[in-house]
XYZ file of C-alpha atoms in Angstrom:
732
model
C 0.000 0.000 0.000
C 1.523 3.354 -1.036
C 1.968 6.081 1.557
C -0.029 8.641 -0.439
C -2.792 8.613 -3.034
C -2.784 11.898 -4.948
C -6.073 12.645 -6.746
C -5.864 15.232 -9.562
C -9.132 16.306 -11.267
C -8.272 17.656 -14.689
C -11.399 19.129 -16.294
C -10.621 22.303 -18.234
C -6.897 22.435 -17.406
C -5.305 20.563 -20.308
C -2.858 23.406 -20.883
C -1.383 23.226 -17.362
C -2.007 19.624 -16.342
C 1.518 18.525 -17.255
C 2.917 21.018 -14.723
C 0.824 19.466 -11.959
C 1.785 15.905 -12.910
C 5.467 16.811 -13.277
C 5.466 18.400 -9.826
C 4.271 15.114 -8.319
C 6.463 12.756 -10.319
C 9.549 14.861 -9.559
C 9.111 14.528 -5.769
C 12.075 13.070 -3.911
C 9.650 10.917 -1.871
C 8.373 8.321 -4.334
C 5.984 6.104 -2.334
C 2.717 7.298 -3.889
C 0.113 6.568 -6.521
C -1.013 9.367 -8.803
C -4.683 9.298 -9.834
C -5.542 11.817 -12.588
C -9.291 12.051 -13.180
C -10.126 12.700 -16.846
C -13.487 13.524 -18.410
C -13.404 10.579 -20.817
C -10.852 8.368 -22.620
C -10.884 10.748 -25.605
C -10.809 14.008 -23.624
C -7.929 16.495 -24.154
C -6.474 15.762 -20.727
C -6.633 12.012 -21.378
C -4.109 12.464 -24.180
C -1.772 14.232 -21.768
C -2.235 11.576 -19.078
C -1.745 8.677 -21.489
C 1.792 9.772 -22.271
C 2.672 9.886 -18.567
C 1.013 6.532 -17.842
C 3.195 4.843 -20.466
C 6.322 6.087 -18.697
C 5.399 5.716 -15.011
C 3.600 2.763 -13.412
C 2.504 4.903 -10.455
C -0.114 6.548 -12.675
C -3.676 5.210 -12.266
C -5.982 7.240 -14.567
C -9.749 7.124 -13.933
C -12.662 8.843 -15.635
C -15.535 10.986 -14.398
C -17.917 12.840 -16.751
C -17.894 16.663 -16.685
C -21.538 16.578 -15.601
C -20.410 15.096 -12.267
C -18.418 18.246 -11.564
C -15.419 18.651 -9.310
C -17.125 16.736 -6.500
C -17.777 13.743 -8.758
C -14.198 13.745 -10.058
C -12.724 13.798 -6.549
C -15.092 11.106 -5.316
C -14.181 8.911 -8.285
C -10.498 9.361 -7.507
C -11.115 8.674 -3.810
C -12.862 5.380 -4.592
C -9.878 4.283 -6.691
C -7.337 5.233 -4.015
C -5.504 2.524 -2.052
C -2.890 4.666 -0.255
C -2.744 5.250 3.456
C -3.355 8.994 3.085
C -5.164 10.963 0.391
C -4.113 14.303 -1.031
C -6.301 16.264 -3.471
C -4.453 18.452 -5.975
C -6.211 20.591 -8.568
C -5.036 20.129 -12.152
C -3.585 23.621 -12.403
C -1.767 23.529 -9.045
C 1.651 22.086 -8.207
C 3.369 20.434 -5.273
C 6.424 22.362 -4.140
C 9.733 20.437 -4.255
C 10.114 18.222 -1.202
C 6.407 18.447 -0.327
C 5.748 14.713 0.047
C 8.913 14.182 2.075
C 7.797 16.958 4.438
C 4.322 15.426 4.784
C 5.776 11.984 5.443
C 8.133 13.334 8.108
C 5.364 15.284 9.834
C 2.984 12.309 9.835
C 5.715 10.124 11.283
C 6.264 12.692 14.048
C 2.623 13.260 15.068
C 1.313 9.732 14.551
C -1.836 8.511 12.852
C -3.912 11.722 12.714
C -7.188 11.948 10.797
C -6.224 15.199 9.082
C -2.932 17.001 8.603
C -3.506 20.625 7.603
C -0.719 22.499 5.826
C 0.011 25.881 4.305
C -0.437 26.743 0.654
C 0.724 29.589 -1.529
C -1.662 31.477 -3.791
C 0.318 32.689 -6.788
C -1.017 35.467 -9.047
C -1.105 34.258 -12.640
C 0.710 37.361 -13.938
C 2.311 39.615 -11.362
C 2.124 40.398 -7.671
C 3.340 38.802 -4.476
C 2.168 35.290 -3.522
C 0.030 35.044 -0.390
C -0.254 32.342 2.273
C -3.774 32.590 3.740
C -3.452 29.373 5.750
C -0.456 30.587 7.738
C -2.441 32.747 10.242
C -4.884 29.881 10.893
C -2.123 27.348 11.505
C 0.159 29.675 13.480
C -1.961 29.284 16.608
C -2.178 25.493 16.548
C -0.344 23.182 18.998
C 3.013 21.763 17.947
C 1.891 18.136 18.369
C -1.291 16.314 17.438
C -4.424 17.787 19.011
C -8.183 17.505 19.170
C -10.158 20.003 17.033
C -11.482 21.727 20.148
C -8.001 23.060 20.894
C -7.950 25.015 17.618
C -11.576 26.086 16.974
C -10.476 28.393 14.142
C -9.743 25.280 12.012
C -13.333 24.811 10.909
C -12.332 23.362 7.533
C -14.431 26.020 5.787
C -11.659 28.560 5.229
C -9.206 25.992 3.842
C -9.636 24.311 0.437
C -9.590 20.531 0.156
C -6.057 20.660 -1.280
C -4.699 22.311 1.883
C -4.738 19.091 3.910
C -3.896 15.402 3.658
C -6.484 12.915 4.970
C -6.181 9.449 6.466
C -8.062 7.325 3.948
C -9.427 4.931 6.581
C -10.898 7.909 8.466
C -12.756 9.118 5.337
C -14.015 5.600 4.644
C -15.121 4.842 8.200
C -16.957 8.158 8.502
C -18.531 7.839 5.052
C -17.111 11.207 4.049
C -17.156 12.298 0.411
C -17.495 15.537 -1.494
C -21.117 16.744 -1.414
C -23.054 18.557 -4.122
C -21.827 19.910 -7.421
C -20.570 23.379 -6.460
C -18.916 24.850 -3.347
C -18.011 21.291 -2.465
C -14.916 22.381 -0.533
C -17.145 24.224 1.930
C -19.211 21.150 2.687
C -16.356 18.657 2.648
C -14.015 20.774 4.756
C -16.705 21.514 7.311
C -17.825 17.881 7.640
C -14.250 16.625 7.928
C -13.490 19.084 10.732
C -16.673 18.054 12.568
C -15.866 14.329 12.397
C -12.118 14.416 13.002
C -10.903 13.441 16.469
C -7.176 13.946 16.082
C -5.534 16.464 13.770
C -2.179 18.164 13.281
C -0.627 21.016 11.323
C 2.425 21.436 9.127
C 3.540 25.058 9.089
C 5.123 24.891 5.641
C 3.893 25.449 2.096
C 3.014 22.191 0.340
C 0.834 23.298 -2.585
C 1.338 26.261 -4.902
C -2.079 27.322 -6.172
C -2.367 29.354 -9.375
C -4.865 32.187 -9.161
C -6.504 32.084 -12.563
C -6.806 35.359 -14.393
C -10.454 34.572 -15.149
C -11.042 33.893 -11.470
C -12.557 30.900 -9.791
C -15.360 29.241 -11.749
C -17.521 29.551 -8.650
C -17.381 33.335 -9.006
C -19.074 33.312 -12.418
C -22.746 34.312 -12.690
C -25.285 31.508 -12.481
C -27.874 29.646 -10.470
C -25.182 27.479 -8.888
C -24.676 30.052 -6.110
C -27.776 28.682 -4.384
C -25.695 25.585 -3.646
C -23.543 27.658 -1.298
C -26.582 27.788 0.949
C -27.044 24.008 0.562
C -23.493 23.419 1.786
C -23.902 25.952 4.604
C -27.106 24.297 5.762
C -25.552 20.830 5.537
C -22.591 21.732 7.743
C -24.591 23.706 10.312
C -27.228 20.966 10.554
C -24.546 18.346 11.232
C -22.981 20.680 13.805
C -26.339 21.001 15.573
C -26.869 17.219 15.528
C -23.414 16.810 17.004
C -24.165 19.504 19.626
C -20.968 21.311 18.734
C -19.677 23.401 21.650
C -20.215 27.162 21.401
C -16.498 27.940 21.158
C -16.312 25.840 17.977
C -19.715 26.766 16.589
C -19.038 30.525 16.581
C -16.029 30.499 14.187
C -17.766 27.885 12.007
C -20.884 30.059 11.757
C -18.843 33.193 11.082
C -16.705 31.642 8.346
C -19.704 30.124 6.577
C -21.650 33.371 6.518
C -18.603 35.340 5.426
C -18.840 33.345 2.183
C -22.633 33.790 2.003
C -22.441 37.566 2.470
C -19.668 37.830 -0.127
C -22.002 36.274 -2.697
C -25.065 38.240 -1.608
C -23.115 41.497 -1.936
C -22.157 40.788 -5.563
C -25.377 40.850 -7.609
C -23.636 39.924 -10.867
C -23.103 36.433 -9.452
C -26.817 35.957 -8.820
C -28.421 36.095 -12.247
C -31.912 35.559 -10.816
C -33.731 34.959 -7.538
C -31.534 37.411 -5.631
C -34.295 38.130 -3.164
C -34.922 34.400 -2.674
C -31.202 33.823 -1.997
C -31.202 36.596 0.613
C -34.378 35.354 2.304
C -33.134 31.784 2.560
C -29.758 32.976 3.857
C -31.549 35.121 6.414
C -33.615 32.160 7.619
C -30.487 30.015 7.934
C -28.736 32.784 9.819
C -31.483 33.099 12.407
C -31.955 29.336 12.767
C -28.306 28.498 13.374
C -26.965 31.673 15.017
C -25.085 30.623 18.169
C -26.595 31.700 21.439
C -25.178 35.033 22.518
C -23.465 35.600 19.158
C -22.350 39.189 18.533
C -21.823 40.355 14.952
C -18.404 41.802 14.023
C -17.911 45.544 13.807
C -17.742 47.843 10.796
C -19.465 47.393 7.449
C -19.356 43.596 7.777
C -21.334 43.899 11.002
C -23.909 46.057 9.201
C -24.344 43.283 6.620
C -24.754 40.720 9.413
C -27.484 42.772 11.061
C -29.336 43.369 7.790
C -29.178 39.649 6.996
C -30.400 38.718 10.473
C -33.389 41.040 10.145
C -34.211 39.990 6.578
C -33.899 43.621 5.383
C -33.344 42.897 1.706
C -34.277 46.396 0.495
C -31.727 48.025 2.790
C -29.062 45.451 1.865
C -29.724 46.051 -1.829
C -29.450 49.819 -1.395
C -26.147 49.411 0.409
C -24.563 47.432 -2.398
C -26.122 49.572 -5.159
C -24.199 52.642 -4.083
C -20.880 50.902 -4.728
C -22.067 49.336 -7.945
C -23.233 52.441 -9.791
C -19.850 54.106 -10.153
C -18.032 50.983 -11.359
C -20.748 50.150 -13.885
C -20.642 53.654 -15.379
C -16.872 53.451 -15.769
C -17.045 50.021 -17.411
C -19.538 51.160 -20.057
C -17.728 54.382 -20.950
C -16.930 54.205 -24.681
C -13.397 55.117 -25.706
C -13.196 55.674 -29.477
C -11.186 58.671 -30.613
C -12.954 61.834 -31.603
C -15.733 63.594 -29.714
C -18.411 63.140 -32.370
C -17.544 59.459 -32.747
C -17.728 58.907 -28.978
C -21.089 60.613 -28.767
C -22.556 58.649 -31.683
C -21.212 55.371 -30.321
C -22.490 56.140 -26.823
C -25.934 56.894 -28.238
C -25.970 53.647 -30.230
C -24.998 51.677 -27.125
C -28.220 52.822 -25.463
C -30.297 51.253 -28.220
C -31.405 47.607 -27.928
C -29.200 44.900 -29.393
C -30.184 43.818 -32.891
C -30.563 40.065 -32.336
C -30.375 39.354 -36.070
C -27.188 41.329 -36.743
C -23.803 39.632 -37.155
C -20.577 41.625 -37.607
C -17.517 39.916 -39.108
C -13.900 41.007 -39.392
C -10.723 39.250 -40.569
C -7.066 40.254 -40.135
C -7.899 43.718 -38.762
C -10.018 44.552 -41.809
C -7.676 43.350 -44.560
C -10.584 41.837 -46.471
C -13.149 39.073 -46.861
C -11.085 36.074 -45.779
C -10.271 33.237 -43.403
C -12.627 31.710 -40.829
C -14.973 34.717 -40.597
C -15.589 34.569 -44.352
C -16.254 30.811 -44.243
C -18.691 31.228 -41.348
C -20.370 34.124 -43.161
C -20.854 32.012 -46.287
C -22.351 29.118 -44.320
C -24.613 31.457 -42.318
C -26.132 32.773 -45.565
C -27.264 29.202 -46.260
C -28.289 28.014 -42.787
C -29.446 31.284 -41.232
C -30.616 33.582 -44.066
C -32.702 35.596 -41.588
C -29.524 37.075 -40.114
C -28.111 40.333 -41.443
C -24.339 40.107 -41.884
C -21.904 43.030 -42.155
C -18.200 42.540 -42.938
C -15.765 45.164 -41.607
C -12.937 46.172 -43.971
C -10.312 48.881 -44.334
C -10.929 51.362 -47.185
C -8.296 49.779 -49.438
C -9.892 46.330 -48.978
C -13.386 47.252 -50.144
C -12.637 45.813 -53.567
C -11.965 42.374 -52.065
C -15.517 42.055 -50.749
C -17.544 39.734 -53.007
C -20.695 41.089 -54.677
C -23.759 40.843 -52.465
C -21.815 40.954 -49.177
C -22.754 43.974 -47.055
C -19.738 45.757 -45.619
C -18.764 48.732 -43.467
C -15.517 50.674 -43.698
C -13.562 50.647 -40.431
C -13.877 53.979 -38.622
C -17.008 55.063 -40.481
C -20.321 55.974 -38.837
C -21.829 52.695 -40.016
C -18.889 50.811 -38.491
C -19.573 52.143 -34.995
C -23.325 51.727 -35.403
C -23.184 48.034 -36.256
C -20.570 47.337 -33.572
C -22.830 48.935 -30.979
C -25.986 47.093 -32.046
C -24.825 43.629 -33.160
C -25.642 40.632 -31.010
C -22.934 38.517 -32.703
C -19.349 39.647 -33.364
C -16.971 37.289 -35.205
C -13.248 37.953 -35.622
C -10.039 36.033 -36.286
C -7.965 38.690 -34.502
C -9.518 41.235 -32.110
C -11.850 44.177 -32.330
C -10.591 47.656 -31.416
C -9.951 48.422 -27.745
C -12.775 50.963 -27.797
C -15.427 48.328 -28.570
C -17.667 47.748 -25.555
C -18.753 44.209 -24.688
C -22.491 44.669 -24.171
C -24.495 42.320 -21.931
C -26.214 39.810 -24.185
C -23.772 40.155 -27.070
C -21.794 37.116 -28.224
C -18.154 37.405 -29.294
C -16.643 34.513 -31.266
C -12.856 34.366 -31.642
C -12.047 32.070 -34.566
C -8.206 32.367 -34.499
C -6.269 32.181 -37.779
C -3.886 29.295 -37.321
C -2.543 26.514 -35.133
C 0.155 27.825 -32.786
C 3.729 26.677 -33.227
C 5.164 29.989 -32.039
C 4.228 31.427 -28.638
C 1.126 33.587 -28.520
C -0.682 35.933 -26.156
C 0.537 36.014 -22.572
C 3.192 33.406 -23.366
C 5.061 36.003 -25.448
C 5.889 38.086 -22.384
C 9.165 36.270 -21.684
C 10.535 36.908 -25.190
C 11.753 40.548 -25.277
C 11.734 41.033 -29.046
C 8.153 39.800 -29.379
C 6.927 41.456 -26.190
C 8.164 44.841 -27.373
C 6.202 44.501 -30.618
C 3.079 43.192 -28.891
C 2.607 46.260 -26.693
C 0.461 46.234 -23.579
C -0.407 42.740 -22.415
C -3.015 44.261 -20.109
C -4.825 45.684 -23.144
C -4.433 42.408 -25.013
C -6.045 40.458 -22.184
C -8.797 43.050 -21.808
C -9.686 42.253 -25.422
C -9.587 38.546 -24.635
C -12.064 39.107 -21.814
C -14.696 40.014 -24.410
C -14.622 36.542 -25.956
C -17.529 34.194 -25.301
C -16.240 31.415 -27.552
C -12.800 30.480 -28.868
C -12.439 28.119 -31.823
C -9.780 25.397 -32.095
C -8.867 22.876 -34.779
C -6.998 20.333 -32.628
C -6.293 19.435 -29.004
C -2.869 21.043 -29.181
C -4.535 24.383 -29.936
C -7.035 23.878 -27.132
C -4.208 23.478 -24.631
C -2.056 26.314 -25.957
C -4.894 28.856 -26.263
C -5.853 28.082 -22.672
C -2.344 29.106 -21.618
C -1.928 32.044 -23.980
C -5.371 33.617 -23.534
C -6.562 32.943 -19.981
C -10.181 34.036 -19.645
C -13.653 32.684 -18.946
C -14.655 31.956 -22.559
C -15.819 28.533 -23.779
C -13.629 26.532 -26.152
C -15.306 25.074 -29.243
C -13.374 22.106 -30.648
C -15.165 22.362 -33.995
C -12.291 22.795 -36.481
C -11.460 25.817 -38.626
C -14.249 26.737 -41.082
C -11.725 28.033 -43.624
C -10.335 24.483 -43.857
C -13.693 22.947 -44.829
C -12.792 23.443 -48.475
C -9.935 20.957 -48.187
C -12.549 18.216 -47.784
C -15.215 19.610 -50.104
C -13.353 20.951 -53.163
C -13.483 18.956 -56.413
C -10.938 18.302 -59.142
C -12.705 20.994 -61.181
C -12.185 23.489 -58.350
C -8.482 22.668 -58.245
C -8.156 23.069 -62.024
C -10.005 26.408 -61.914
C -7.767 27.849 -59.202
C -4.565 26.718 -60.939
C -5.726 28.446 -64.105
C -6.582 31.646 -62.197
C -3.126 31.693 -60.633
C -1.377 31.049 -63.936
C 0.064 27.606 -63.186
C 1.119 26.126 -66.557
C -0.420 22.815 -67.573
C 1.774 19.841 -66.769
C 3.855 21.651 -64.121
C 4.084 20.783 -60.448
C 3.292 23.825 -58.301
C 5.367 24.214 -55.133
C 3.875 26.666 -52.657
C 6.630 28.523 -50.786
C 5.121 30.238 -47.720
C 7.665 31.611 -45.220
C 6.493 33.209 -41.970
C 7.266 36.576 -40.406
C 10.439 37.049 -38.352
C 10.030 39.319 -35.340
C 13.752 40.026 -35.370
C 13.871 41.044 -39.064
C 12.798 44.222 -40.839
C 10.761 43.803 -44.000
C 10.237 40.674 -46.055
C 13.200 38.380 -46.679
C 12.544 35.040 -48.347
C 15.658 33.422 -46.889
C 15.903 31.480 -50.128
C 17.000 32.516 -53.605
C 13.970 31.215 -55.490
C 15.467 31.746 -58.941
C 18.496 29.610 -58.035
C 16.211 27.048 -56.411
C 14.088 26.747 -59.571
C 17.208 26.341 -61.669
C 18.502 23.603 -59.353
C 15.355 21.432 -59.317
C 14.556 21.385 -63.023
C 11.850 22.515 -65.392
C 9.042 20.336 -64.020
C 8.277 22.835 -61.245
C 6.949 26.348 -60.717
C 6.999 28.121 -57.357
C 3.989 29.916 -55.899
C 5.383 32.539 -53.514
C 3.061 33.569 -50.688
C 4.629 35.952 -48.182
C 3.182 36.501 -44.698
C 0.054 38.679 -44.737
C 2.064 41.498 -43.133
C 3.647 41.893 -46.586
C 0.605 41.550 -48.831
C 0.997 45.079 -50.189
C 3.594 46.304 -52.645
C 5.099 45.274 -55.960
C 4.858 41.769 -57.340
C 7.824 39.415 -56.965
C 6.852 37.282 -59.976
C 9.402 36.368 -62.636
C 10.531 33.305 -64.542
C 9.032 30.248 -62.898
C 8.065 32.222 -59.761
C 4.425 33.265 -59.409
C 3.777 35.747 -56.579
C 0.410 34.885 -55.010
C 0.861 36.973 -51.847
C -1.936 39.335 -52.828
C -4.412 36.585 -53.690
C -7.417 36.897 -51.371
C -7.711 33.240 -50.416
C -4.857 31.229 -48.941
C -7.152 28.208 -49.204
C -7.274 28.565 -53.008
C -3.501 28.825 -53.148
C -3.141 25.640 -51.098
C -5.589 23.783 -53.348
C -3.488 24.727 -56.366
C -0.208 23.497 -54.875
C 1.149 19.990 -55.293
C 3.448 20.434 -52.292
C 4.203 22.995 -49.614
C 7.603 24.392 -48.683
C 7.507 26.445 -45.496
C 9.594 27.247 -42.490
C 7.546 27.793 -39.308
C 4.324 29.182 -40.749
C 1.036 27.871 -39.387
C -0.036 27.247 -42.985
C 1.573 23.801 -42.613
C -1.196 22.730 -40.207
C -3.906 23.771 -42.664
C -2.169 22.332 -45.727
C -1.761 18.981 -43.957
C -5.527 18.497 -44.359
C -4.886 17.967 -48.073
C -2.525 15.060 -47.305
C -0.002 16.351 -49.834
C 3.784 16.537 -49.307
C 5.217 19.200 -46.992
C 8.898 20.162 -46.765
C 10.257 22.279 -43.911
C 13.063 24.682 -44.828
C 14.552 25.476 -41.407
C 17.667 27.514 -42.119
C 17.354 29.616 -38.916
C 15.409 27.340 -36.576
C 17.663 27.881 -33.576
C 17.466 31.676 -33.850
C 13.713 31.624 -34.415
C 13.113 29.308 -31.452
C 15.198 31.442 -29.104
C 13.776 34.818 -30.120
C 10.118 33.939 -30.724
C 9.593 30.881 -28.545
C 7.786 27.742 -29.718
C 5.350 25.272 -28.181
C 7.042 22.144 -29.493
C 10.198 21.155 -31.337
C 9.271 21.114 -35.020
C 12.504 19.315 -35.832
C 11.327 16.398 -33.683
C 7.766 16.379 -35.078
C 7.982 17.655 -38.672
C 5.194 17.196 -41.236
C 7.672 15.864 -43.785
C 11.288 16.118 -44.858
C 13.467 18.870 -43.334
C 16.201 20.860 -45.098
C 18.621 23.257 -43.415
C 20.395 24.704 -46.475
C 19.359 25.624 -50.045
C 21.458 22.713 -51.319
C 19.658 20.214 -49.070
C 16.296 21.598 -50.160
C 17.069 21.304 -53.863
C 18.418 17.780 -53.371
C 15.104 16.647 -51.844
C 13.301 17.566 -55.062
C 15.973 16.235 -57.411
C 16.025 12.757 -55.858
C 12.284 12.560 -55.106
C 12.640 12.149 -51.329
C 10.281 15.122 -50.782
C 7.445 12.655 -51.429
C 8.926 9.267 -50.452
C 7.723 6.778 -47.817
C 9.553 8.530 -44.985
C 7.924 11.834 -45.891
C 4.529 10.140 -46.068
C 5.000 8.525 -42.675
C 5.987 11.816 -41.046
C 2.984 13.530 -42.602
C 0.595 10.837 -41.352
C 1.735 11.303 -37.753
C 1.491 15.090 -38.128
C -2.037 14.838 -39.529
C -3.103 12.557 -36.699
C -2.101 15.203 -34.176
C -3.038 18.450 -35.887
C -5.918 17.721 -38.317
C -8.167 16.356 -35.611
C -11.325 18.470 -36.088
C -11.008 19.764 -39.674
C -13.474 17.430 -41.408
C -15.315 19.778 -43.786
C -18.212 20.622 -41.424
C -16.608 23.146 -39.072
C -18.539 26.142 -40.422
C -21.824 24.293 -40.030
C -21.040 23.422 -36.424
C -20.163 27.037 -35.620
C -23.291 28.479 -37.239
C -25.578 25.989 -35.534
C -24.061 26.418 -32.077
C -23.204 30.132 -31.968
C -25.576 31.872 -34.370
C -28.582 29.555 -34.143
C -28.134 28.625 -30.492
C -28.515 24.878 -30.951
C -27.494 22.736 -27.936
C -24.058 21.055 -28.000
C -25.538 17.562 -28.205
C -27.273 18.373 -31.508
C -24.109 19.590 -33.263
C -22.783 17.232 -35.998
C -19.909 15.118 -34.644
C -16.438 15.258 -36.162
C -15.804 12.742 -38.943
C -12.800 10.507 -38.100
C -9.622 11.320 -39.995
C -9.519 7.894 -41.678
C -12.974 8.459 -43.214
C -12.243 11.835 -44.804
C -11.443 12.285 -48.488
C -9.182 15.308 -49.113
C -9.595 17.411 -52.229
C -7.679 15.796 -55.133
C -4.391 17.228 -56.335
C -3.872 18.110 -59.983
C -2.764 15.116 -62.078
C 1.033 14.858 -62.017
C 2.862 14.843 -65.335
C 6.291 13.261 -65.156
C 9.165 14.636 -67.184
C-alpha cells in the first residue's frame, strides 16, 4: 500500500495539467500513486495523461464525466485510491519540491492523525506577491497532534480541500465524500473538521495554487450560487446534531456566513432569484446563530445585522451605491474623436439587434479566413440574419458582390458594432469596442500555434516589445464568449496564452472545410486563375514573419532554387500577410500569389508545400499532400520567438537546413517518399483532428442559431475523410 494517493481532477486544465503531474512525479519521496481524473478516454487531458502513464507505473488514470463536476471527479479518484493517506491536488496547481517528504516526516512525528492541515501559496497568474492565507490559521495550533477543540479556528471552511492530507481509513469509516456539485470544498471541509478526532498542522507550504486570471469558476454568474446555501445548511445541521460546543460553533458560523455575504453582496453572481437567496440565507442565519453571538464591527457587522433582520431592500441599497460608479466606468466608450464617442455612446443605449452579425478578418484586410467561411455558411443556414463585414478602405474591392460591408472607422462601423448581437473575428476588435451584456463574441483564431502567442510572449523581449500592452491584449480577450480550435494542441495552448472565462469550441477551422469539399474541377479552376502552366508541379513557398527582421526576406533565392530542381516545377510565392501590399515578386518560374485573397485557393493549387515555421503547414496537412520544412534559422527563431514544441522532432515531412539540401530533396524525389509520407501521417493525426469539412456548419448551428451542443454534428474521423484531389502529375 503506497503512503499517499494523490487525486488530480483535470477538467478544463489541459494546458497546465503537465505542470501538476510533473510536480508530483519529480518529488524526492516516491511512495505514492497518482490518480488523474479525466473527463473521458478521448478528452484532451486524457491524451496528456496517457503519455505519462506509459512512462510511469505509479499513474492510475480514472474517468468521471464533466456533468459530475469537481465533486464527482474527486469522489471517483477517492474510490480508486488505495494509499494510506489521500491528497487532493487541482489540475492547475503544483506540489512544491520536497512536499511529500515533508508530509511523510510530519505524519511520522505526530502519529496517525485523521487530518494534517498544511500551508499553501496562492500565486497570481501574472504579477504580484504570492500570499499564504493558511499561515495565520495554523500559526496558533499546537506543535503536536491535538483535538479540534483546541484550535476552533480550524473549521475546515476557510481551507480548500487541497490544503490538507487525509487518512483514507478515516474518510471511509466516517462515510465522508465531497457533497453537491458546487462549493463542495465548503461542505467537505466543514464535515471533515466536525468528524475528526485527532488532527495536526504542518507550518510549511506544500501546494502552490495558481490564481486564474479569469477567477474561480464559482465566481461566475449563475444559479449554482444557491448551492452555497445548501453546503452551509448541511454543515450547520450536522454541527447542531453533534451539539458542537459554542467555542467551535461561533467560528464555524462566522466563516460560513462570510462566504454567504460575499455572494449576496455581488449581484452579478446571482443572475436571478436574488431576493430568494437573501431570504433563505436570512432564515439560515437566524436558525443556526449561536446563542449570545455578537456580529463583528464595521461594514461587515452592518451586513450581518441586515441579513439577520431579513432587510433585503436596505441590503440592496447598500450594495447599489458601490455598484453604480463601477458600472458607469465600465460602459464608458473610448473611441477617438468627440463626435464618434457621442454617436457610439448613443448607439450603445439602443437595444441589441438580435439578427445582426458583424464579421472582421485580419484587422479589416478583407473578406477572408474563418470569418468569411462562417459568413458564407450562415447565408445558407441562417438567411434571416443580417451580416456586415468590416474592412479597411483599401480592402473594399476584395468584398464579393452581395456581401454587405462597413468601412472601419465610419459611422456605419460604430453603429453596427454597438448594435450587433454577434461579433466574429479572427484577430480582435478595437480596444474601444464595448462588450455589451447579451452580445456574443466569437474568436475564430487564424492558425494553429507553433510559435508562442498571447501572454506566453511576455518572456521573449523582441516579441513582447512589438506586442505592446499585455493588459490591453487580455482586456480584449475578456470580451470573448467562444474560442475556436482545430486540434487538441490548440485547445491546450490557447488556454495558456489567452486565460479568460470563454468557452472553447473544438469544432475545427471553417476556412479548412474546403480541403474536404473541393473537387478536381475546383483545383483546375484555381490553378488556371493563378497562372500555373499545364503539366507543371506547383510548389507553394510560404515563409512566416520574423520578429527580429525588418521587412520581407525570403531566406531562399527562389530563382536559383528553380534552376537547381529542373523545369518540371513552378513556385507559388506567398509571403506573410504582413507583406501583402507592394510590388509583385513574380518572374521566370516564380508566381507571386501573396496578394491573392484566399490562402485556401492557393493551397488547393499546390502539389506540395515548402515552409519554415508558418502555421499554414497545419492547414495544408488536411490535403494530405507533401510538406517540406526549410529550417535555415530554426535555432534563432526558437530562441527569439519561442515555440510550443520542437518542429525538428515532429515535422510534417522532410526537413532541409540549407538551399542545397532543399534542392536535393526535389531532385532525388525524397520530398514525397515513404519517410515523408510517414511523417505527414503522424502530423495529420495530431493536428488535423477536427477539420473534417463541417466546421462552419457546427459554428453556425451552435453560436448563431443557439442549438445545444448535443445536436451539433460530430467530427468525422480522420480515416474516413477524403481530401480534395491534387492536380494530375505529369512526369518529365
